[in-house]
Amino acid sequence: MNLKELLEFIPEEGILKLGSQRMVILPADSMGRLIRMITSTMGKEVLDEYMFELGEASGRKDAETLKRDFAPESEMDWITLGPAMHSWEGIVHAVPEKVRFDRSRPTFLMSGRWENSFYAEQWLDQLGQSKEPVCSLLVGYAKGYSSVFIGAETEARELQCIAQGHEYCRWEIRLKEDWTD
């Protein structure tokens, strides 16, 4: 499935759509300013909560829209469209390395790398290096998309981050009950 062909640009009406879902394009720097503002006024915990919720809502909506409007040919196509959407949206280059799932049980495990995370880049530009992973927006998206896909609540975690000085971010998603800590 070529996501580029699924986008509908209607500039004379001020509309960009993916299927039935309206999309928007914003400068990354404006998001960086928002990250800095929320962190300086309300703290990192509040920022993480807001960005996680925004990411989760976006992931859920993308999963629902792609399934409903474009009927992926296989379940593997549907689950890998999540990382592809993240890349097409300019958020991050998502590289899945492991994908295992079984709807009948259900079981779910997906892991990989996030390269060129705009969120980590903005964090570094606005706030400097971090001691912990910062990409709460991406983590929320991964949780939202995968939860809709598998039909059960998942939990996504960022295990390492560009904002910590790593070359790329590393992530993993499992069913919520499969995390032991």
Short mmCIF file of N, CA and C in Angstrom, two decimals:
data_model
loop_
_atom_site.label_atom_id
_atom_site.label_comp_id
_atom_site.label_asym_id
_atom_site.label_seq_id
_atom_site.Cartn_x
_atom_site.Cartn_y
_atom_site.Cartn_z
N MET A 1 0.85 -1.17 0.00
CA MET A 1 0.00 0.00 0.00
C MET A 1 0.90 1.24 0.00
N ASN A 2 0.68 2.13 -0.93
CA ASN A 2 1.47 3.35 -1.04
C ASN A 2 0.72 4.50 -0.37
N LEU A 3 1.18 4.89 0.80
CA LEU A 3 0.49 5.95 1.55
C LEU A 3 0.47 7.27 0.80
N LYS A 4 1.49 7.52 0.01
CA LYS A 4 1.55 8.77 -0.76
C LYS A 4 0.33 8.91 -1.66
N GLU A 5 -0.10 7.80 -2.24
CA GLU A 5 -1.27 7.81 -3.13
C GLU A 5 -2.58 7.96 -2.37
N LEU A 6 -2.57 7.72 -1.06
CA LEU A 6 -3.79 7.79 -0.27
C LEU A 6 -4.07 9.19 0.27
N LEU A 7 -3.08 10.07 0.22
CA LEU A 7 -3.28 11.44 0.69
C LEU A 7 -4.01 12.25 -0.36
N GLU A 8 -4.95 13.03 0.09
CA GLU A 8 -5.72 13.90 -0.81
C GLU A 8 -5.49 15.35 -0.41
N PHE A 9 -4.83 16.10 -1.28
CA PHE A 9 -4.57 17.51 -1.04
C PHE A 9 -5.65 18.33 -1.73
N ILE A 10 -6.34 19.17 -0.97
CA ILE A 10 -7.37 20.06 -1.52
C ILE A 10 -7.03 21.48 -1.04
N PRO A 11 -5.95 22.08 -1.59
CA PRO A 11 -5.50 23.37 -1.09
C PRO A 11 -6.51 24.50 -1.27
N GLU A 12 -7.33 24.42 -2.32
CA GLU A 12 -8.32 25.48 -2.53
C GLU A 12 -9.39 25.51 -1.43
N GLU A 13 -9.48 24.43 -0.66
CA GLU A 13 -10.41 24.38 0.48
C GLU A 13 -9.66 24.35 1.81
N GLY A 14 -8.32 24.34 1.76
CA GLY A 14 -7.53 24.28 2.98
C GLY A 14 -7.62 22.93 3.67
N ILE A 15 -7.70 21.84 2.88
CA ILE A 15 -7.91 20.51 3.45
C ILE A 15 -6.85 19.53 2.94
N LEU A 16 -6.35 18.72 3.86
CA LEU A 16 -5.49 17.57 3.56
C LEU A 16 -6.15 16.38 4.23
N LYS A 17 -6.39 15.31 3.47
CA LYS A 17 -7.09 14.14 4.01
C LYS A 17 -6.33 12.85 3.75
N LEU A 18 -6.50 11.94 4.67
CA LEU A 18 -6.09 10.55 4.50
C LEU A 18 -7.36 9.75 4.67
N GLY A 19 -7.91 9.28 3.57
CA GLY A 19 -9.23 8.64 3.63
C GLY A 19 -10.24 9.66 4.14
N SER A 20 -10.98 9.30 5.17
CA SER A 20 -11.98 10.21 5.73
C SER A 20 -11.39 11.10 6.84
N GLN A 21 -10.12 10.91 7.16
CA GLN A 21 -9.51 11.64 8.27
C GLN A 21 -8.79 12.89 7.79
N ARG A 22 -9.12 14.02 8.38
CA ARG A 22 -8.43 15.26 8.05
C ARG A 22 -7.07 15.27 8.75
N MET A 23 -6.07 15.74 8.04
CA MET A 23 -4.70 15.80 8.55
C MET A 23 -4.25 17.26 8.56
N VAL A 24 -3.21 17.56 9.33
CA VAL A 24 -2.61 18.90 9.34
C VAL A 24 -1.09 18.76 9.27
N ILE A 25 -0.43 19.77 8.76
CA ILE A 25 1.02 19.82 8.72
C ILE A 25 1.45 21.05 9.51
N LEU A 26 2.35 20.85 10.46
CA LEU A 26 2.85 21.94 11.30
C LEU A 26 4.37 21.94 11.29
N PRO A 27 5.01 23.11 11.45
CA PRO A 27 6.47 23.12 11.57
C PRO A 27 6.93 22.41 12.84
N ALA A 28 7.98 21.62 12.74
CA ALA A 28 8.51 20.90 13.90
C ALA A 28 8.95 21.87 14.99
N ASP A 29 9.52 23.02 14.59
CA ASP A 29 9.98 23.99 15.58
C ASP A 29 8.85 24.51 16.46
N SER A 30 7.65 24.62 15.91
CA SER A 30 6.53 25.09 16.74
C SER A 30 6.20 24.05 17.80
N MET A 31 6.33 22.78 17.48
CA MET A 31 6.13 21.72 18.47
C MET A 31 7.24 21.78 19.52
N GLY A 32 8.45 22.08 19.09
CA GLY A 32 9.56 22.23 20.02
C GLY A 32 9.32 23.34 21.02
N ARG A 33 8.77 24.44 20.55
CA ARG A 33 8.44 25.55 21.46
C ARG A 33 7.37 25.14 22.45
N LEU A 34 6.39 24.36 22.00
CA LEU A 34 5.35 23.86 22.90
C LEU A 34 5.96 22.93 23.95
N ILE A 35 6.86 22.06 23.53
CA ILE A 35 7.56 21.17 24.47
C ILE A 35 8.27 21.98 25.54
N ARG A 36 9.02 23.00 25.12
CA ARG A 36 9.74 23.84 26.07
C ARG A 36 8.79 24.58 27.00
N MET A 37 7.71 25.14 26.45
CA MET A 37 6.77 25.92 27.25
C MET A 37 6.09 25.06 28.32
N ILE A 38 5.58 23.89 27.91
CA ILE A 38 4.90 23.03 28.88
C ILE A 38 5.88 22.54 29.94
N THR A 39 7.09 22.17 29.53
CA THR A 39 8.09 21.69 30.49
C THR A 39 8.46 22.78 31.49
N SER A 40 8.65 24.01 31.01
CA SER A 40 9.07 25.09 31.91
C SER A 40 7.94 25.58 32.82
N THR A 41 6.70 25.47 32.38
CA THR A 41 5.59 25.97 33.21
C THR A 41 4.93 24.89 34.06
N MET A 42 4.89 23.66 33.56
CA MET A 42 4.16 22.61 34.28
C MET A 42 5.01 21.38 34.62
N GLY A 43 6.19 21.27 34.04
CA GLY A 43 7.08 20.16 34.34
C GLY A 43 7.02 19.04 33.31
N LYS A 44 8.06 18.19 33.35
CA LYS A 44 8.19 17.11 32.38
C LYS A 44 7.08 16.06 32.53
N GLU A 45 6.64 15.79 33.75
CA GLU A 45 5.59 14.79 33.94
C GLU A 45 4.30 15.20 33.24
N VAL A 46 3.94 16.47 33.34
CA VAL A 46 2.73 16.96 32.67
C VAL A 46 2.92 16.90 31.15
N LEU A 47 4.09 17.33 30.68
CA LEU A 47 4.38 17.26 29.25
C LEU A 47 4.24 15.83 28.76
N ASP A 48 4.85 14.88 29.46
CA ASP A 48 4.78 13.48 29.05
C ASP A 48 3.34 12.99 28.99
N GLU A 49 2.55 13.37 29.98
CA GLU A 49 1.14 12.95 30.01
C GLU A 49 0.38 13.52 28.81
N TYR A 50 0.54 14.81 28.53
CA TYR A 50 -0.15 15.44 27.40
C TYR A 50 0.29 14.84 26.07
N MET A 51 1.60 14.70 25.88
CA MET A 51 2.11 14.20 24.61
C MET A 51 1.76 12.72 24.42
N PHE A 52 1.79 11.95 25.50
CA PHE A 52 1.39 10.55 25.41
C PHE A 52 -0.07 10.45 24.97
N GLU A 53 -0.94 11.24 25.58
CA GLU A 53 -2.37 11.22 25.22
C GLU A 53 -2.58 11.64 23.77
N LEU A 54 -1.88 12.67 23.33
CA LEU A 54 -1.97 13.11 21.93
C LEU A 54 -1.50 12.00 21.00
N GLY A 55 -0.39 11.38 21.32
CA GLY A 55 0.13 10.28 20.51
C GLY A 55 -0.81 9.09 20.48
N GLU A 56 -1.35 8.72 21.64
CA GLU A 56 -2.25 7.57 21.69
C GLU A 56 -3.51 7.82 20.87
N ALA A 57 -4.09 9.00 21.00
CA ALA A 57 -5.29 9.33 20.22
C ALA A 57 -4.98 9.30 18.73
N SER A 58 -3.82 9.81 18.33
CA SER A 58 -3.42 9.79 16.92
C SER A 58 -3.22 8.37 16.41
N GLY A 59 -2.56 7.54 17.20
CA GLY A 59 -2.34 6.15 16.80
C GLY A 59 -3.63 5.38 16.66
N ARG A 60 -4.53 5.56 17.61
CA ARG A 60 -5.83 4.87 17.53
C ARG A 60 -6.60 5.32 16.28
N LYS A 61 -6.63 6.62 16.05
CA LYS A 61 -7.38 7.15 14.90
C LYS A 61 -6.76 6.66 13.58
N ASP A 62 -5.43 6.68 13.49
CA ASP A 62 -4.78 6.18 12.27
C ASP A 62 -5.10 4.71 12.03
N ALA A 63 -5.03 3.89 13.07
CA ALA A 63 -5.32 2.45 12.92
C ALA A 63 -6.75 2.23 12.46
N GLU A 64 -7.69 2.95 13.05
CA GLU A 64 -9.11 2.81 12.67
C GLU A 64 -9.33 3.29 11.23
N THR A 65 -8.76 4.43 10.88
CA THR A 65 -8.93 4.99 9.53
C THR A 65 -8.33 4.08 8.47
N LEU A 66 -7.12 3.61 8.70
CA LEU A 66 -6.47 2.74 7.71
C LEU A 66 -7.24 1.45 7.51
N LYS A 67 -7.73 0.86 8.59
CA LYS A 67 -8.50 -0.39 8.48
C LYS A 67 -9.82 -0.15 7.75
N ARG A 68 -10.54 0.90 8.16
CA ARG A 68 -11.87 1.17 7.60
C ARG A 68 -11.81 1.66 6.15
N ASP A 69 -10.96 2.62 5.88
CA ASP A 69 -10.97 3.28 4.58
C ASP A 69 -10.13 2.59 3.52
N PHE A 70 -9.16 1.78 3.91
CA PHE A 70 -8.24 1.22 2.93
C PHE A 70 -8.13 -0.29 2.95
N ALA A 71 -8.77 -0.96 3.89
CA ALA A 71 -8.82 -2.43 3.95
C ALA A 71 -7.49 -3.08 3.58
N PRO A 72 -6.49 -3.01 4.47
CA PRO A 72 -5.20 -3.65 4.17
C PRO A 72 -5.39 -5.12 3.79
N GLU A 73 -4.54 -5.59 2.87
CA GLU A 73 -4.69 -6.95 2.34
C GLU A 73 -4.40 -8.04 3.36
N SER A 74 -3.59 -7.75 4.36
CA SER A 74 -3.26 -8.75 5.37
C SER A 74 -3.09 -8.06 6.72
N GLU A 75 -3.10 -8.87 7.77
CA GLU A 75 -2.87 -8.31 9.11
C GLU A 75 -1.46 -7.74 9.21
N MET A 76 -0.48 -8.37 8.57
CA MET A 76 0.88 -7.86 8.59
C MET A 76 0.94 -6.49 7.91
N ASP A 77 0.19 -6.32 6.80
CA ASP A 77 0.12 -5.01 6.16
C ASP A 77 -0.45 -3.97 7.12
N TRP A 78 -1.53 -4.35 7.83
CA TRP A 78 -2.18 -3.41 8.73
C TRP A 78 -1.25 -2.99 9.87
N ILE A 79 -0.58 -3.94 10.52
CA ILE A 79 0.28 -3.57 11.65
C ILE A 79 1.49 -2.77 11.19
N THR A 80 2.04 -3.07 10.02
CA THR A 80 3.21 -2.32 9.56
C THR A 80 2.85 -0.97 8.96
N LEU A 81 1.56 -0.73 8.69
CA LEU A 81 1.14 0.60 8.26
C LEU A 81 1.30 1.63 9.38
N GLY A 82 1.25 1.20 10.65
CA GLY A 82 1.45 2.12 11.76
C GLY A 82 2.82 2.78 11.70
N PRO A 83 3.90 2.00 11.68
CA PRO A 83 5.22 2.60 11.52
C PRO A 83 5.36 3.39 10.21
N ALA A 84 4.75 2.90 9.14
CA ALA A 84 4.81 3.63 7.87
C ALA A 84 4.13 4.99 7.99
N MET A 85 2.98 5.04 8.66
CA MET A 85 2.29 6.32 8.86
C MET A 85 3.15 7.28 9.65
N HIS A 86 3.80 6.79 10.69
CA HIS A 86 4.67 7.64 11.49
C HIS A 86 5.76 8.26 10.62
N SER A 87 6.28 7.47 9.68
CA SER A 87 7.29 7.98 8.77
C SER A 87 6.70 9.00 7.80
N TRP A 88 5.55 8.68 7.21
CA TRP A 88 4.91 9.59 6.25
C TRP A 88 4.48 10.89 6.91
N GLU A 89 4.11 10.83 8.18
CA GLU A 89 3.68 12.04 8.89
C GLU A 89 4.86 12.92 9.29
N GLY A 90 6.08 12.45 9.06
CA GLY A 90 7.26 13.25 9.38
C GLY A 90 7.65 13.20 10.85
N ILE A 91 7.06 12.28 11.59
CA ILE A 91 7.32 12.17 13.02
C ILE A 91 8.68 11.49 13.27
N VAL A 92 8.90 10.37 12.58
CA VAL A 92 10.08 9.55 12.83
C VAL A 92 10.18 8.51 11.72
N HIS A 93 11.37 8.01 11.48
CA HIS A 93 11.52 6.85 10.59
C HIS A 93 11.45 5.63 11.49
N ALA A 94 10.32 4.96 11.48
CA ALA A 94 10.09 3.80 12.34
C ALA A 94 10.53 2.53 11.62
N VAL A 95 11.41 1.77 12.25
CA VAL A 95 11.97 0.56 11.66
C VAL A 95 11.63 -0.64 12.54
N PRO A 96 10.54 -1.36 12.23
CA PRO A 96 10.23 -2.56 13.00
C PRO A 96 11.29 -3.63 12.76
N GLU A 97 11.75 -4.27 13.82
CA GLU A 97 12.73 -5.35 13.70
C GLU A 97 12.12 -6.70 14.06
N LYS A 98 11.13 -6.69 14.93
CA LYS A 98 10.48 -7.93 15.36
C LYS A 98 8.98 -7.66 15.43
N VAL A 99 8.19 -8.54 14.79
CA VAL A 99 6.73 -8.44 14.84
C VAL A 99 6.17 -9.84 15.03
N ARG A 100 5.52 -10.07 16.18
CA ARG A 100 4.88 -11.37 16.45
C ARG A 100 3.53 -11.09 17.09
N PHE A 101 2.50 -11.73 16.55
CA PHE A 101 1.17 -11.56 17.14
C PHE A 101 0.30 -12.76 16.82
N ASP A 102 -0.69 -12.97 17.66
CA ASP A 102 -1.68 -14.03 17.47
C ASP A 102 -2.97 -13.52 18.09
N ARG A 103 -3.94 -13.22 17.26
CA ARG A 103 -5.21 -12.68 17.75
C ARG A 103 -5.99 -13.69 18.58
N SER A 104 -5.82 -14.97 18.33
CA SER A 104 -6.63 -15.98 19.00
C SER A 104 -6.33 -16.08 20.50
N ARG A 105 -5.13 -15.66 20.94
CA ARG A 105 -4.79 -15.80 22.36
C ARG A 105 -5.13 -14.59 23.20
N PRO A 106 -4.98 -13.38 22.99
CA PRO A 106 -4.07 -12.74 22.04
C PRO A 106 -2.65 -12.64 22.60
N THR A 107 -1.69 -12.58 21.68
CA THR A 107 -0.31 -12.29 22.04
C THR A 107 0.18 -11.20 21.09
N PHE A 108 1.13 -10.41 21.58
CA PHE A 108 1.65 -9.32 20.76
C PHE A 108 3.03 -8.93 21.25
N LEU A 109 3.97 -8.83 20.32
CA LEU A 109 5.31 -8.31 20.60
C LEU A 109 5.80 -7.64 19.33
N MET A 110 6.21 -6.41 19.46
CA MET A 110 6.77 -5.67 18.34
C MET A 110 7.88 -4.79 18.90
N SER A 111 9.01 -4.77 18.20
CA SER A 111 10.13 -3.94 18.66
C SER A 111 10.91 -3.43 17.46
N GLY A 112 11.69 -2.39 17.70
CA GLY A 112 12.49 -1.85 16.62
C GLY A 112 13.18 -0.56 17.01
N ARG A 113 13.50 0.22 15.97
CA ARG A 113 14.23 1.49 16.14
C ARG A 113 13.38 2.64 15.63
N TRP A 114 13.56 3.78 16.26
CA TRP A 114 13.06 5.05 15.74
C TRP A 114 14.28 5.86 15.36
N GLU A 115 14.39 6.18 14.08
CA GLU A 115 15.50 6.99 13.59
C GLU A 115 14.96 8.36 13.22
N ASN A 116 15.76 9.38 13.44
CA ASN A 116 15.38 10.76 13.08
C ASN A 116 14.11 11.22 13.78
N SER A 117 13.97 10.90 15.06
CA SER A 117 12.80 11.34 15.82
C SER A 117 12.77 12.86 15.88
N PHE A 118 11.75 13.46 15.29
CA PHE A 118 11.62 14.91 15.35
C PHE A 118 11.48 15.34 16.81
N TYR A 119 10.83 14.51 17.62
CA TYR A 119 10.57 14.85 19.02
C TYR A 119 11.89 14.93 19.80
N ALA A 120 12.75 13.93 19.62
CA ALA A 120 14.05 13.94 20.29
C ALA A 120 14.90 15.10 19.80
N GLU A 121 14.84 15.39 18.50
CA GLU A 121 15.59 16.52 17.95
C GLU A 121 15.12 17.83 18.57
N GLN A 122 13.81 18.00 18.68
CA GLN A 122 13.27 19.23 19.28
C GLN A 122 13.63 19.31 20.76
N TRP A 123 13.61 18.17 21.44
CA TRP A 123 13.99 18.16 22.85
C TRP A 123 15.43 18.66 23.00
N LEU A 124 16.33 18.11 22.18
CA LEU A 124 17.73 18.52 22.24
C LEU A 124 17.88 20.00 21.92
N ASP A 125 17.18 20.50 20.91
CA ASP A 125 17.26 21.91 20.53
C ASP A 125 16.73 22.83 21.63
N GLN A 126 15.65 22.42 22.26
CA GLN A 126 14.98 23.29 23.23
C GLN A 126 15.47 23.11 24.66
N LEU A 127 15.82 21.87 25.04
CA LEU A 127 16.10 21.58 26.45
C LEU A 127 17.44 20.90 26.70
N GLY A 128 18.11 20.47 25.64
CA GLY A 128 19.40 19.81 25.81
C GLY A 128 19.27 18.32 26.07
N GLN A 129 20.40 17.68 26.34
CA GLN A 129 20.43 16.23 26.52
C GLN A 129 19.64 15.81 27.76
N SER A 130 19.04 14.63 27.67
CA SER A 130 18.21 14.09 28.75
C SER A 130 18.87 12.85 29.35
N LYS A 131 18.58 12.58 30.60
CA LYS A 131 19.09 11.37 31.25
C LYS A 131 18.18 10.17 30.98
N GLU A 132 16.99 10.43 30.48
CA GLU A 132 16.02 9.36 30.24
C GLU A 132 15.37 9.55 28.87
N PRO A 133 14.73 8.51 28.34
CA PRO A 133 14.02 8.65 27.06
C PRO A 133 12.93 9.72 27.16
N VAL A 134 12.70 10.43 26.06
CA VAL A 134 11.76 11.56 26.09
C VAL A 134 10.59 11.44 25.11
N CYS A 135 10.59 10.49 24.20
CA CYS A 135 9.65 10.48 23.08
C CYS A 135 8.25 9.97 23.46
N SER A 136 7.62 10.65 24.41
CA SER A 136 6.30 10.22 24.90
C SER A 136 5.23 10.29 23.81
N LEU A 137 5.34 11.22 22.88
CA LEU A 137 4.39 11.30 21.76
C LEU A 137 4.45 10.03 20.92
N LEU A 138 5.65 9.55 20.63
CA LEU A 138 5.84 8.35 19.82
C LEU A 138 5.39 7.10 20.56
N VAL A 139 5.68 7.06 21.86
CA VAL A 139 5.27 5.92 22.69
C VAL A 139 3.75 5.83 22.72
N GLY A 140 3.09 6.97 22.89
CA GLY A 140 1.62 6.98 22.89
C GLY A 140 1.05 6.50 21.57
N TYR A 141 1.63 6.96 20.46
CA TYR A 141 1.17 6.53 19.14
C TYR A 141 1.30 5.01 18.99
N ALA A 142 2.45 4.48 19.38
CA ALA A 142 2.69 3.04 19.26
C ALA A 142 1.67 2.25 20.08
N LYS A 143 1.37 2.72 21.29
CA LYS A 143 0.38 2.06 22.13
C LYS A 143 -1.00 2.13 21.50
N GLY A 144 -1.40 3.32 21.04
CA GLY A 144 -2.73 3.48 20.46
C GLY A 144 -2.94 2.64 19.22
N TYR A 145 -1.99 2.70 18.30
CA TYR A 145 -2.12 1.95 17.05
C TYR A 145 -2.15 0.45 17.32
N SER A 146 -1.21 -0.03 18.13
CA SER A 146 -1.13 -1.48 18.38
C SER A 146 -2.31 -2.00 19.18
N SER A 147 -2.86 -1.19 20.09
CA SER A 147 -4.03 -1.62 20.87
C SER A 147 -5.24 -1.83 19.97
N VAL A 148 -5.46 -0.90 19.03
CA VAL A 148 -6.57 -1.07 18.08
C VAL A 148 -6.32 -2.30 17.21
N PHE A 149 -5.09 -2.45 16.74
CA PHE A 149 -4.77 -3.58 15.87
C PHE A 149 -5.06 -4.93 16.55
N ILE A 150 -4.55 -5.13 17.76
CA ILE A 150 -4.66 -6.45 18.40
C ILE A 150 -5.98 -6.62 19.14
N GLY A 151 -6.69 -5.53 19.39
CA GLY A 151 -7.98 -5.61 20.08
C GLY A 151 -7.84 -5.83 21.58
N ALA A 152 -6.70 -5.45 22.13
CA ALA A 152 -6.44 -5.54 23.57
C ALA A 152 -5.47 -4.40 23.92
N GLU A 153 -5.41 -4.05 25.20
CA GLU A 153 -4.53 -2.95 25.59
C GLU A 153 -3.07 -3.40 25.57
N THR A 154 -2.26 -2.60 24.90
CA THR A 154 -0.83 -2.83 24.85
C THR A 154 -0.13 -1.76 25.69
N GLU A 155 1.14 -1.96 25.88
CA GLU A 155 1.98 -0.94 26.51
C GLU A 155 3.24 -0.82 25.67
N ALA A 156 3.58 0.40 25.32
CA ALA A 156 4.79 0.66 24.55
C ALA A 156 5.80 1.34 25.47
N ARG A 157 7.06 1.02 25.26
CA ARG A 157 8.12 1.65 26.05
C ARG A 157 9.26 2.05 25.13
N GLU A 158 9.84 3.19 25.44
CA GLU A 158 11.06 3.62 24.77
C GLU A 158 12.22 3.22 25.67
N LEU A 159 13.10 2.39 25.15
CA LEU A 159 14.19 1.81 25.95
C LEU A 159 15.47 2.64 25.89
N GLN A 160 15.66 3.35 24.80
CA GLN A 160 16.79 4.28 24.67
C GLN A 160 16.37 5.37 23.71
N CYS A 161 17.05 6.53 23.79
CA CYS A 161 16.58 7.70 23.05
C CYS A 161 17.74 8.52 22.49
N ILE A 162 17.51 9.09 21.34
CA ILE A 162 18.46 10.02 20.73
C ILE A 162 18.76 11.17 21.69
N ALA A 163 17.75 11.63 22.43
CA ALA A 163 17.94 12.74 23.37
C ALA A 163 18.87 12.39 24.53
N GLN A 164 19.14 11.11 24.72
CA GLN A 164 20.11 10.66 25.73
C GLN A 164 21.52 10.58 25.15
N GLY A 165 21.64 10.76 23.84
CA GLY A 165 22.93 10.67 23.17
C GLY A 165 23.09 9.42 22.33
N HIS A 166 22.05 8.59 22.25
CA HIS A 166 22.11 7.38 21.43
C HIS A 166 21.95 7.73 19.95
N GLU A 167 22.39 6.84 19.09
CA GLU A 167 22.29 7.04 17.65
C GLU A 167 20.84 6.99 17.17
N TYR A 168 20.02 6.20 17.84
CA TYR A 168 18.60 6.06 17.50
C TYR A 168 17.84 5.71 18.78
N CYS A 169 16.53 5.83 18.71
CA CYS A 169 15.67 5.42 19.82
C CYS A 169 15.33 3.94 19.62
N ARG A 170 15.18 3.21 20.71
CA ARG A 170 14.78 1.80 20.66
C ARG A 170 13.48 1.66 21.42
N TRP A 171 12.53 0.90 20.83
CA TRP A 171 11.20 0.75 21.43
C TRP A 171 10.76 -0.70 21.42
N GLU A 172 9.79 -0.97 22.30
CA GLU A 172 9.18 -2.30 22.36
C GLU A 172 7.73 -2.15 22.79
N ILE A 173 6.86 -2.97 22.19
CA ILE A 173 5.43 -2.97 22.53
C ILE A 173 5.04 -4.41 22.86
N ARG A 174 4.31 -4.56 23.95
CA ARG A 174 3.77 -5.86 24.36
C ARG A 174 2.35 -5.64 24.86
N LEU A 175 1.62 -6.73 25.05
CA LEU A 175 0.35 -6.63 25.76
C LEU A 175 0.65 -6.09 27.15
N LYS A 176 -0.26 -5.28 27.66
CA LYS A 176 -0.02 -4.63 28.95
C LYS A 176 0.33 -5.65 30.04
N GLU A 177 -0.38 -6.76 30.09
CA GLU A 177 -0.14 -7.75 31.15
C GLU A 177 1.16 -8.53 30.96
N ASP A 178 1.80 -8.41 29.80
CA ASP A 178 3.04 -9.15 29.55
C ASP A 178 4.29 -8.43 30.06
N TRP A 179 4.16 -7.18 30.48
CA TRP A 179 5.28 -6.48 31.11
C TRP A 179 5.32 -6.93 32.57
N THR A 180 6.46 -7.37 33.03
CA THR A 180 6.54 -7.91 34.40
C THR A 180 6.96 -6.87 35.43
N ASP A 181 7.45 -5.72 35.03
CA ASP A 181 7.84 -4.70 36.00
C ASP A 181 6.94 -3.50 35.98
#
